[in-house]
Coordinates of C-alpha atoms in Angstrom, one line a residue:
Chain A
M1 CA 102.4 86.6 117.0
S2 CA 104.2 86.7 113.7
R3 CA 100.8 86.6 111.9
L4 CA 100.1 89.9 113.5
G5 CA 103.4 91.5 112.7
Y6 CA 101.9 93.8 110.1
V7 CA 99.8 95.4 112.7
R8 CA 102.9 96.5 114.6
H9 CA 104.1 98.1 111.4
R10 CA 100.8 99.9 110.9
A11 CA 100.6 101.0 114.5
P12 CA 104.2 101.8 115.6
R13 CA 105.3 101.5 119.2
G14 CA 105.4 105.3 119.5
A15 CA 101.8 105.7 118.6
P16 CA 99.9 107.5 121.4
A17 CA 97.2 104.8 121.7
R18 CA 99.9 102.3 122.6
R19 CA 101.3 104.3 125.4
T20 CA 98.1 105.0 127.2
T21 CA 96.7 102.5 129.6
G22 CA 93.3 101.8 131.0
G23 CA 91.1 99.2 132.6
V24 CA 91.3 96.2 134.8
A25 CA 92.0 92.9 133.3
V26 CA 90.5 89.8 134.8
V27 CA 92.8 86.9 133.8
I28 CA 91.2 83.5 134.0
C29 CA 93.5 80.5 134.1
D30 CA 91.0 78.2 132.4
H31 CA 89.8 77.1 129.0
L32 CA 87.7 79.7 127.1
H33 CA 84.6 77.5 126.8
R34 CA 84.6 77.2 130.7
L35 CA 84.0 81.0 130.8
F36 CA 80.5 80.2 129.7
S37 CA 79.9 76.7 131.1
D38 CA 81.0 77.4 134.7
P39 CA 78.6 80.0 136.2
Y40 CA 81.4 80.9 138.7
Y41 CA 82.9 83.2 136.1
A42 CA 79.6 85.0 135.2
R43 CA 78.9 85.6 138.9
F44 CA 82.5 86.9 139.5
L45 CA 82.7 89.1 136.4
S46 CA 79.2 90.6 136.8
A47 CA 80.0 91.6 140.4
A48 CA 83.5 92.9 139.6
G49 CA 82.1 94.8 136.6
E50 CA 79.6 96.6 138.7
V51 CA 82.3 97.9 141.0
L52 CA 84.5 98.9 138.1
A53 CA 81.5 100.7 136.4
E54 CA 81.0 102.7 139.6
H55 CA 84.5 104.1 139.0
G56 CA 84.3 104.3 135.2
V57 CA 87.0 101.7 134.8
P58 CA 86.7 99.4 131.9
L59 CA 86.8 95.6 132.5
M60 CA 88.7 93.3 130.2
V61 CA 88.7 89.5 130.3
T62 CA 91.1 87.0 129.0
T63 CA 91.6 83.3 129.5
V64 CA 95.0 81.6 129.5
P65 CA 95.7 77.9 129.4
P66 CA 95.6 76.4 132.9
A67 CA 99.1 75.0 132.4
G68 CA 100.4 78.3 130.9
P69 CA 102.1 79.9 129.1
G70 CA 100.2 83.1 129.8
A71 CA 99.6 86.1 127.6
M72 CA 101.7 88.5 129.7
P73 CA 102.4 91.0 127.0
A74 CA 98.7 91.6 126.1
L75 CA 97.8 92.0 129.7
A76 CA 100.6 94.2 130.7
G77 CA 100.2 96.4 127.7
A78 CA 96.5 97.0 128.5
A79 CA 95.8 96.8 132.2
D80 CA 96.3 99.2 135.0
G81 CA 95.4 96.3 137.3
V82 CA 94.9 92.6 137.1
L83 CA 92.6 90.2 138.9
L84 CA 94.1 86.7 138.5
I85 CA 91.7 83.8 138.8
G86 CA 92.8 80.2 139.3
A87 CA 96.5 80.4 139.1
R88 CA 98.1 77.0 139.6
E89 CA 101.5 75.9 140.7
R90 CA 104.4 76.9 138.5
H91 CA 102.1 78.9 136.2
P92 CA 104.5 81.1 134.3
L93 CA 102.0 84.0 134.0
A94 CA 101.4 84.1 137.8
I95 CA 105.1 84.1 138.4
T96 CA 105.7 86.9 135.8
L97 CA 102.8 89.0 137.0
S98 CA 104.0 88.7 140.6
T99 CA 107.2 90.4 139.6
S100 CA 105.9 92.8 137.0
G101 CA 105.1 95.8 139.1
I102 CA 101.6 95.9 137.8
A103 CA 98.9 95.9 140.4
V104 CA 97.7 92.3 140.8
R105 CA 95.4 90.5 143.2
G106 CA 94.9 86.8 143.1
I107 CA 91.4 85.4 143.4
G108 CA 92.0 82.5 145.5
R109 CA 95.2 81.9 147.4
P110 CA 98.1 81.8 145.0
P111 CA 100.4 78.8 144.8
D112 CA 103.1 78.6 147.4
D113 CA 105.7 79.5 144.7
V114 CA 104.0 82.8 143.8
K115 CA 103.9 85.9 146.0
L116 CA 100.7 87.9 145.3
P117 CA 98.2 89.8 147.4
Y118 CA 94.9 87.8 147.2
A119 CA 91.3 87.5 148.3
D120 CA 90.0 84.1 149.0
V121 CA 87.1 82.0 150.4
D122 CA 87.8 79.8 153.4
N123 CA 87.9 76.6 151.3
H124 CA 89.5 74.6 154.1
D125 CA 86.7 75.4 156.6
G126 CA 84.0 75.0 154.0
A127 CA 85.2 71.4 153.2
R128 CA 85.5 70.8 157.0
Q129 CA 81.8 71.8 157.4
A130 CA 80.9 69.3 154.6
A131 CA 82.8 66.5 156.4
E132 CA 81.3 67.4 159.7
H133 CA 77.8 67.3 158.2
L134 CA 78.4 63.8 156.7
L135 CA 79.8 62.5 160.0
L136 CA 76.9 63.9 162.0
G137 CA 74.6 62.1 159.5
G138 CA 76.3 58.8 160.4
R139 CA 78.2 58.4 157.1
R140 CA 81.5 56.6 157.5
A141 CA 82.3 55.3 154.0
V142 CA 83.1 58.7 152.6
A143 CA 84.8 59.6 149.2
M144 CA 85.7 62.8 147.6
I145 CA 85.7 64.2 144.0
A146 CA 88.5 66.8 144.2
G147 CA 89.4 69.6 141.8
P148 CA 92.7 69.8 139.8
P149 CA 95.6 69.0 142.1
P150 CA 97.8 72.0 141.1
L151 CA 95.0 74.4 142.1
P152 CA 95.3 75.8 145.6
A153 CA 91.5 76.1 146.1
A154 CA 91.3 72.4 145.2
Q155 CA 94.1 71.5 147.6
D156 CA 92.4 73.4 150.4
R157 CA 89.0 71.7 149.9
L158 CA 90.7 68.3 149.8
E159 CA 92.8 68.9 152.9
G160 CA 90.0 70.5 154.9
F161 CA 87.7 67.5 154.1
V162 CA 90.3 64.7 154.7
H163 CA 91.7 66.4 157.8
M164 CA 88.3 66.5 159.5
L165 CA 87.6 62.9 158.6
R166 CA 91.0 61.8 160.0
R167 CA 90.1 63.5 163.3
A168 CA 87.0 61.3 163.3
G169 CA 89.2 58.2 162.8
I170 CA 88.5 57.8 159.1
G171 CA 91.8 57.4 157.5
D172 CA 91.0 55.9 154.1
V173 CA 89.2 58.4 151.9
P174 CA 89.0 57.4 148.2
V175 CA 89.7 60.5 146.1
A176 CA 88.9 61.0 142.4
Y177 CA 89.9 64.1 140.5
G178 CA 87.9 66.2 138.1
D179 CA 88.1 69.6 136.4
F180 CA 85.1 71.1 138.1
S181 CA 82.8 70.3 135.1
M182 CA 79.7 68.1 135.2
P183 CA 81.0 65.4 132.9
S184 CA 84.2 65.1 135.0
G185 CA 82.0 64.6 138.1
T186 CA 80.1 61.8 136.4
H187 CA 83.4 60.0 135.4
A188 CA 84.9 60.5 138.8
M189 CA 81.8 59.1 140.5
Q190 CA 81.8 56.0 138.2
W191 CA 85.5 55.5 139.1
L192 CA 84.7 55.8 142.8
L193 CA 81.9 53.3 142.6
R194 CA 84.3 50.8 141.2
R195 CA 87.0 51.6 143.6
A196 CA 84.8 51.8 146.7
P197 CA 81.4 50.2 145.9
A198 CA 80.3 50.4 149.6
L199 CA 80.6 54.2 149.8
D200 CA 77.8 56.0 151.5
A201 CA 78.8 59.6 150.9
V202 CA 80.7 61.8 148.5
F203 CA 81.8 65.4 148.6
A204 CA 82.5 67.1 145.3
A205 CA 84.6 70.2 145.1
S206 CA 82.1 71.9 142.7
D207 CA 78.3 71.9 142.3
L208 CA 78.7 70.9 138.6
M209 CA 80.8 67.8 139.6
A210 CA 78.2 67.0 142.3
A211 CA 75.4 67.2 139.7
G212 CA 77.5 64.9 137.5
A213 CA 78.0 62.5 140.5
I214 CA 74.2 62.4 141.2
H215 CA 73.7 61.5 137.5
A216 CA 76.2 58.6 137.8
L217 CA 74.7 57.4 141.1
R218 CA 71.2 57.3 139.6
R219 CA 72.4 55.3 136.6
A220 CA 74.2 52.9 139.1
G221 CA 70.9 52.5 141.0
R222 CA 72.0 54.3 144.1
R223 CA 69.5 56.5 145.8
V224 CA 70.5 60.0 146.9
P225 CA 70.7 60.6 149.8
D226 CA 69.3 57.3 151.1
D227 CA 72.2 55.2 149.8
V228 CA 74.7 57.9 149.1
A229 CA 74.8 61.4 150.5
V230 CA 76.2 64.1 148.1
I231 CA 77.5 67.5 149.0
G232 CA 78.7 70.0 146.4
F233 CA 80.7 73.3 146.6
D234 CA 79.8 76.7 145.3
D235 CA 76.0 77.1 145.7
A236 CA 75.7 77.7 142.0
P237 CA 72.3 77.9 140.3
V238 CA 72.5 74.2 139.4
A239 CA 72.4 73.3 143.1
R240 CA 68.7 74.2 143.1
R241 CA 68.0 72.3 139.9
T242 CA 69.4 68.9 140.8
V243 CA 67.1 66.1 142.0
P244 CA 67.3 65.9 144.9
A245 CA 68.3 69.6 145.6
L246 CA 71.9 69.8 146.4
T247 CA 73.4 70.3 149.8
T248 CA 76.4 72.4 149.2
V249 CA 79.0 74.8 150.6
R250 CA 78.2 78.3 149.6
Q251 CA 81.1 80.5 148.5
P252 CA 80.3 84.2 148.4
V253 CA 81.5 84.7 144.8
E254 CA 79.9 88.1 144.3
E255 CA 81.2 89.4 147.7
L256 CA 84.7 88.1 146.9
A257 CA 84.7 89.8 143.5
A258 CA 83.5 93.1 144.8
L259 CA 86.0 93.1 147.7
A260 CA 89.0 92.1 145.5
T261 CA 88.1 94.7 142.9
R262 CA 87.8 97.5 145.6
L263 CA 91.1 96.5 147.1
L264 CA 92.8 96.5 143.6
L265 CA 91.3 100.0 142.9
A266 CA 92.4 101.3 146.3
G267 CA 96.0 100.1 145.7
T268 CA 95.9 98.1 148.9
S269 CA 98.3 95.1 148.8
S270 CA 98.9 94.6 152.5
V271 CA 95.6 92.7 153.3
N272 CA 94.6 89.3 152.1
P273 CA 91.0 88.8 153.2
V274 CA 89.5 85.3 153.5
L275 CA 85.7 85.2 153.3
P276 CA 83.7 82.6 155.2
A277 CA 82.1 79.6 153.4
E278 CA 78.7 78.4 154.6
L279 CA 77.1 74.9 154.4
I280 CA 73.7 75.1 152.8
V281 CA 71.6 72.0 153.7
R282 CA 69.1 71.0 151.1
E283 CA 68.1 67.4 150.3
S284 CA 71.1 65.5 148.9
A285 CA 72.9 65.1 152.3
Chain B
M1 CA 91.2 106.2 135.8
S2 CA 92.5 108.4 138.6
R3 CA 91.9 105.6 141.1
L4 CA 94.5 103.6 139.2
G5 CA 97.1 106.4 138.9
Y6 CA 99.4 104.7 141.3
V7 CA 99.7 101.8 139.0
R8 CA 101.1 104.1 136.3
H9 CA 103.6 105.2 138.8
R10 CA 104.6 101.7 139.7
A11 CA 104.7 100.6 136.0
P12 CA 105.9 103.6 134.1
R13 CA 105.1 104.0 130.4
G14 CA 108.6 103.1 129.4
A15 CA 108.4 99.7 131.1
P16 CA 109.1 96.9 128.6
A17 CA 105.8 95.1 129.4
R18 CA 103.9 98.2 128.3
R19 CA 105.6 98.4 124.9
T20 CA 105.0 94.9 123.9
T21 CA 101.7 93.8 122.3
G22 CA 99.8 90.6 121.9
G23 CA 96.5 89.1 121.2
V24 CA 93.2 89.9 119.6
A25 CA 90.6 91.9 121.5
V26 CA 87.0 91.2 121.0
V27 CA 85.2 94.4 121.8
I28 CA 81.5 94.0 122.5
C29 CA 79.4 97.1 122.5
D30 CA 76.9 95.8 125.0
H31 CA 76.3 95.5 128.8
L32 CA 78.6 93.1 130.7
H33 CA 75.8 91.0 132.0
R34 CA 74.6 90.4 128.4
L35 CA 77.9 88.6 127.7
F36 CA 76.5 85.8 129.7
S37 CA 72.7 86.2 129.2
D38 CA 72.9 86.3 125.4
P39 CA 74.3 83.0 124.0
Y40 CA 75.4 84.8 120.8
Y41 CA 78.5 85.9 122.6
A42 CA 79.4 82.5 123.9
R43 CA 79.0 81.1 120.4
F44 CA 81.0 83.8 118.8
L45 CA 83.9 83.9 121.3
S46 CA 84.2 80.1 121.5
A47 CA 84.5 79.9 117.7
A48 CA 86.9 82.9 117.5
G49 CA 88.9 81.5 120.3
E50 CA 89.4 78.2 118.5
V51 CA 90.9 79.9 115.4
L52 CA 93.1 82.1 117.6
A53 CA 94.3 79.1 119.6
E54 CA 95.4 77.4 116.3
H55 CA 97.7 80.4 115.9
G56 CA 98.8 80.7 119.5
V57 CA 97.2 84.1 119.7
P58 CA 95.6 85.1 123.0
L59 CA 92.0 86.3 123.0
M60 CA 90.9 89.2 125.1
V61 CA 87.3 90.3 125.7
T62 CA 85.9 93.6 126.8
T63 CA 82.5 95.2 126.8
V64 CA 81.9 98.9 126.3
P65 CA 78.6 100.8 126.9
P66 CA 76.4 100.5 123.8
A67 CA 76.2 104.3 123.8
G68 CA 79.9 104.7 124.3
P69 CA 82.4 106.1 125.3
G70 CA 84.6 103.2 124.5
A71 CA 87.8 102.0 126.3
M72 CA 90.0 102.9 123.4
P73 CA 93.3 103.2 125.4
A74 CA 93.0 99.8 127.0
L75 CA 92.3 98.1 123.8
A76 CA 94.8 99.9 121.7
G77 CA 97.5 99.4 124.3
A78 CA 96.9 95.7 124.3
A79 CA 95.6 94.4 121.0
D80 CA 97.3 93.5 117.7
G81 CA 93.9 93.3 116.2
V82 CA 90.3 94.0 117.2
L83 CA 87.0 92.4 116.4
L84 CA 84.3 95.0 117.1
I85 CA 80.8 93.6 117.8
G86 CA 77.6 95.6 117.8
A87 CA 78.9 99.1 117.0
R88 CA 76.1 101.6 116.8
E89 CA 75.7 104.9 115.0
R90 CA 78.0 107.6 116.4
H91 CA 79.7 105.2 118.7
P92 CA 82.9 107.1 119.7
L93 CA 85.0 103.9 120.0
A94 CA 84.0 102.7 116.5
I95 CA 85.0 106.0 115.0
T96 CA 88.3 106.1 117.0
L97 CA 89.1 102.6 116.0
S98 CA 88.4 103.1 112.4
T99 CA 91.1 105.8 112.3
S100 CA 93.6 104.2 114.7
G101 CA 95.7 102.2 112.3
I102 CA 95.0 99.1 114.4
A103 CA 93.7 96.1 112.5
V104 CA 90.0 96.1 113.1
R105 CA 87.1 94.1 111.6
G106 CA 83.5 94.9 112.4
I107 CA 81.2 92.0 113.2
G108 CA 78.1 93.1 111.5
R109 CA 78.0 95.9 109.0
P110 CA 79.3 99.1 110.7
P111 CA 77.2 102.2 110.9
D112 CA 77.2 104.4 107.8
D113 CA 79.3 107.0 109.6
V114 CA 82.1 104.5 110.3
K115 CA 84.5 103.0 107.7
L116 CA 85.6 99.5 108.7
P117 CA 86.2 96.2 107.1
Y118 CA 83.5 93.8 108.3
A119 CA 82.0 90.4 108.2
D120 CA 78.2 90.1 108.4
V121 CA 75.2 87.9 108.1
D122 CA 72.6 88.7 105.5
N123 CA 70.2 90.1 108.0
H124 CA 68.1 91.8 105.3
D125 CA 67.5 88.5 103.4
G126 CA 67.0 86.6 106.6
A127 CA 64.2 89.0 107.6
R128 CA 62.8 88.8 104.1
Q129 CA 62.6 85.0 104.4
A130 CA 60.7 85.4 107.7
A131 CA 58.2 87.8 106.0
E132 CA 57.8 85.5 103.0
H133 CA 57.1 82.5 105.3
L134 CA 54.4 84.4 107.2
L135 CA 52.8 85.6 103.9
L136 CA 52.8 82.1 102.5
G137 CA 51.1 81.0 105.7
G138 CA 48.3 83.4 105.0
R139 CA 49.2 85.9 107.8
R140 CA 48.3 89.5 107.0
A141 CA 48.1 91.3 110.4
V142 CA 51.9 91.2 110.9
A143 CA 53.9 93.0 113.6
M144 CA 57.6 93.1 114.4
I145 CA 59.7 93.3 117.6
A146 CA 62.9 95.0 116.3
G147 CA 66.3 95.5 117.9
P148 CA 67.9 98.8 119.0
P149 CA 67.3 101.4 116.3
P150 CA 71.0 102.6 116.2
L151 CA 72.3 99.1 115.5
P152 CA 72.8 98.3 111.8
A153 CA 71.9 94.6 112.2
A154 CA 68.6 95.7 113.8
Q155 CA 68.0 98.2 111.0
D156 CA 68.7 95.5 108.3
R157 CA 66.3 93.0 109.9
L158 CA 63.6 95.7 110.2
E159 CA 64.0 96.9 106.6
G160 CA 64.2 93.4 105.1
F161 CA 61.0 92.4 106.9
V162 CA 59.0 95.6 106.2
H163 CA 60.2 95.8 102.6
M164 CA 58.9 92.3 101.8
L165 CA 55.6 93.0 103.4
R166 CA 55.2 96.2 101.4
R167 CA 55.8 94.3 98.2
A168 CA 52.8 92.1 99.3
G169 CA 50.7 95.2 99.8
I170 CA 51.0 95.3 103.6
G171 CA 52.0 98.9 104.4
D172 CA 51.1 99.2 108.0
V173 CA 53.4 97.1 110.2
P174 CA 53.3 97.9 113.9
V175 CA 56.9 97.8 115.3
A176 CA 58.0 97.7 118.9
Y177 CA 61.6 97.9 119.9
G178 CA 63.6 95.7 122.4
D179 CA 67.2 95.2 123.4
F180 CA 67.3 91.5 122.2
S181 CA 66.7 90.2 125.7
M182 CA 63.8 88.0 126.7
P183 CA 62.1 90.5 129.1
S184 CA 62.2 93.2 126.4
G185 CA 60.4 90.8 124.1
T186 CA 57.7 90.2 126.6
H187 CA 57.2 93.9 127.1
A188 CA 57.3 94.7 123.4
M189 CA 54.7 91.9 122.7
Q190 CA 52.4 93.3 125.4
W191 CA 52.7 96.8 123.8
L192 CA 51.9 95.3 120.4
L193 CA 48.8 93.5 121.7
R194 CA 47.4 96.8 122.9
R195 CA 48.5 98.7 119.8
A196 CA 47.3 96.0 117.3
P197 CA 45.0 93.5 119.2
A198 CA 44.1 91.7 115.9
L199 CA 47.6 90.8 114.9
D200 CA 48.1 87.3 113.7
A201 CA 51.9 87.1 113.4
V202 CA 55.0 88.6 114.9
F203 CA 58.7 88.5 113.8
A204 CA 61.2 89.2 116.6
A205 CA 64.8 90.2 115.8
S206 CA 66.2 87.7 118.3
D207 CA 65.2 84.3 119.6
L208 CA 65.3 85.6 123.2
M209 CA 62.8 88.3 122.3
A210 CA 60.7 85.7 120.5
A211 CA 60.7 83.5 123.6
G212 CA 59.6 86.5 125.6
A213 CA 56.9 87.3 123.1
I214 CA 55.5 83.7 123.3
H215 CA 55.4 84.1 127.0
A216 CA 53.3 87.3 126.7
L217 CA 51.0 85.7 124.1
R218 CA 50.3 82.8 126.4
R219 CA 49.5 85.1 129.3
A220 CA 47.2 87.0 126.9
G221 CA 45.4 83.8 126.0
R222 CA 46.6 83.7 122.4
R223 CA 47.6 80.3 121.0
V224 CA 50.9 80.0 119.1
P225 CA 50.9 79.4 116.1
D226 CA 47.1 79.1 115.8
D227 CA 46.2 82.6 116.8
V228 CA 49.6 84.3 116.4
A229 CA 52.6 82.9 114.4
V230 CA 56.0 83.8 115.9
I231 CA 59.4 83.8 114.2
G232 CA 62.6 84.6 115.9
F233 CA 66.2 85.3 114.7
D234 CA 69.5 83.6 115.7
D235 CA 68.6 79.9 116.0
A236 CA 70.0 80.0 119.6
P237 CA 69.6 77.1 121.9
V238 CA 66.5 78.7 123.4
A239 CA 64.8 78.2 120.0
R240 CA 64.6 74.4 120.7
R241 CA 63.3 74.9 124.3
T242 CA 60.3 77.2 123.6
V243 CA 56.8 75.7 123.6
P244 CA 56.0 75.5 120.7
A245 CA 59.6 75.1 119.3
L246 CA 60.6 78.3 117.6
T247 CA 60.6 78.9 113.9
T248 CA 63.6 81.1 113.4
V249 CA 66.2 82.6 111.0
R250 CA 69.5 80.8 111.6
Q251 CA 72.6 83.1 111.5
P252 CA 75.8 81.1 111.3
V253 CA 77.5 82.7 114.3
E254 CA 80.3 80.2 114.5
E255 CA 81.1 80.5 110.8
L256 CA 81.0 84.3 111.0
A257 CA 83.4 84.3 114.0
A258 CA 85.9 81.9 112.4
L259 CA 85.9 83.7 109.1
A260 CA 86.2 87.2 110.6
T261 CA 89.1 86.0 112.8
R262 CA 90.9 84.4 109.9
L263 CA 90.6 87.6 107.9
L264 CA 91.9 89.7 110.8
L265 CA 94.9 87.4 111.3
A266 CA 95.6 87.4 107.6
G267 CA 95.6 91.2 107.5
T268 CA 93.0 91.2 104.7
S269 CA 90.9 94.4 104.8
S270 CA 89.7 94.4 101.2
V271 CA 86.8 91.9 101.5
N272 CA 83.6 92.2 103.5
P273 CA 82.0 88.8 103.3
V274 CA 78.3 88.5 104.1
L275 CA 77.1 85.0 105.1
P276 CA 73.7 83.7 104.2
A277 CA 70.9 83.4 106.8
E278 CA 68.5 80.5 106.6
L279 CA 64.9 80.1 107.8
I280 CA 64.5 77.1 110.1
V281 CA 60.9 76.0 110.2
R282 CA 59.8 74.4 113.5
E283 CA 56.4 74.8 115.2
S284 CA 55.7 78.4 116.1
A285 CA 55.1 79.6 112.5

């Protein structure tokens, strides 16, 4: 911050503006460009913004590197409350916020090493529904494109999927990891096709990765769903634009955002609601 | 903010976190949903974010109602510097910021009633180039879809366009106003077709409004560019997707964002650079 030191000189700490507070900060542990490339954030922020507008509360948004360090001073100086999206294990900002005394609610279950009230979607059950749908469709050579390992939501989707397959006697599930983006889904699918050329189904932890996987499968000459069934996660707009249309697990992002925002405004930290996820069957599986 | 009063209790004004500062706040005088529906903001924020990342400075984003009031406390409490986008005449936040002592740089010329250093694109000359291109193409029944009247950038595009036409002896230029969005361009074009059914060209102050205008012209049975030439402003991604491809005035959003951010970080308030706009001729005019 040394480049900005002169500002502190021009606006001393005692200045009235600095002492006042206002607004809710949505802190996104992700890269800035993903704020615009992953529709999850637009869906979440629009819904949270509507609730805040009802209360005349300003919304602020900032991104911090997924691996930290986080911009704690900027946030703490500004926000009366924080919605923290996508905190990963050992994220310094998550740990600092959880002990800051500032009202914070995690969006998605926080890592085990962080204690925060949160609101989440039932990622584990959503992934279980995806596995069940593939099993009922007769698929047995099933692979998964998972999200970043340090992210609780990614862990829950992986565990829910693999756990259901194990119960069906399928112990070996090839897993490739992506960052939820479309290109990472393409690369992960290419890796899986080399690792398990006989696979007949793949579950991707995001719709963008599923769209990327469909792209890779087409280039590899595999028909979807005839040769390989594909299921995504999110029910993002892209799920209706893929060819074939994407079967996916819908997570109620708008409802999650509205509920988490209302709980933050109400000062309620005792409840951690988990909203149901729902399998939406289209054409790809 | 009364709903958040309990937070102030839990994190008193004297708390260390509140006194520290950090980061640059990009304050957008627009509706939250436009942050995602108008690609200008993604282009600007991505470029500004890259420069800030080079300096390890966090980026924060907030929107305030175009008509104000602005969330001055939240910003002042958080930011070491502010980039203010889209400030309109008599916007209370713009006026407050300009006298706050916080480092601020306007993106786009500030209203005449606000004194701020700024970085801008030559909207007046860009609009002049659009008018010149239409005149050289033999168009004489020319209309314009302008942006919000209180916005300096909208005023400059309107004045630059109308001024050039007057110099060519065209004094009557029907003008409809939109909010830069695609639907507003469609509605404005429909109004212009009723107001001036013989028009043979239209200049829209944004590519999204131009795309909306092309939509309205097609539904009215007018061929573009044969019957009506259309020119937009921005050179946004949509300019390549319209049918026909959009002739538009390119504004160097990324360069503007990077330059303004570097000037803010350097603490330079004495220069107000204005970047050139450039007519990009495609198929629509």
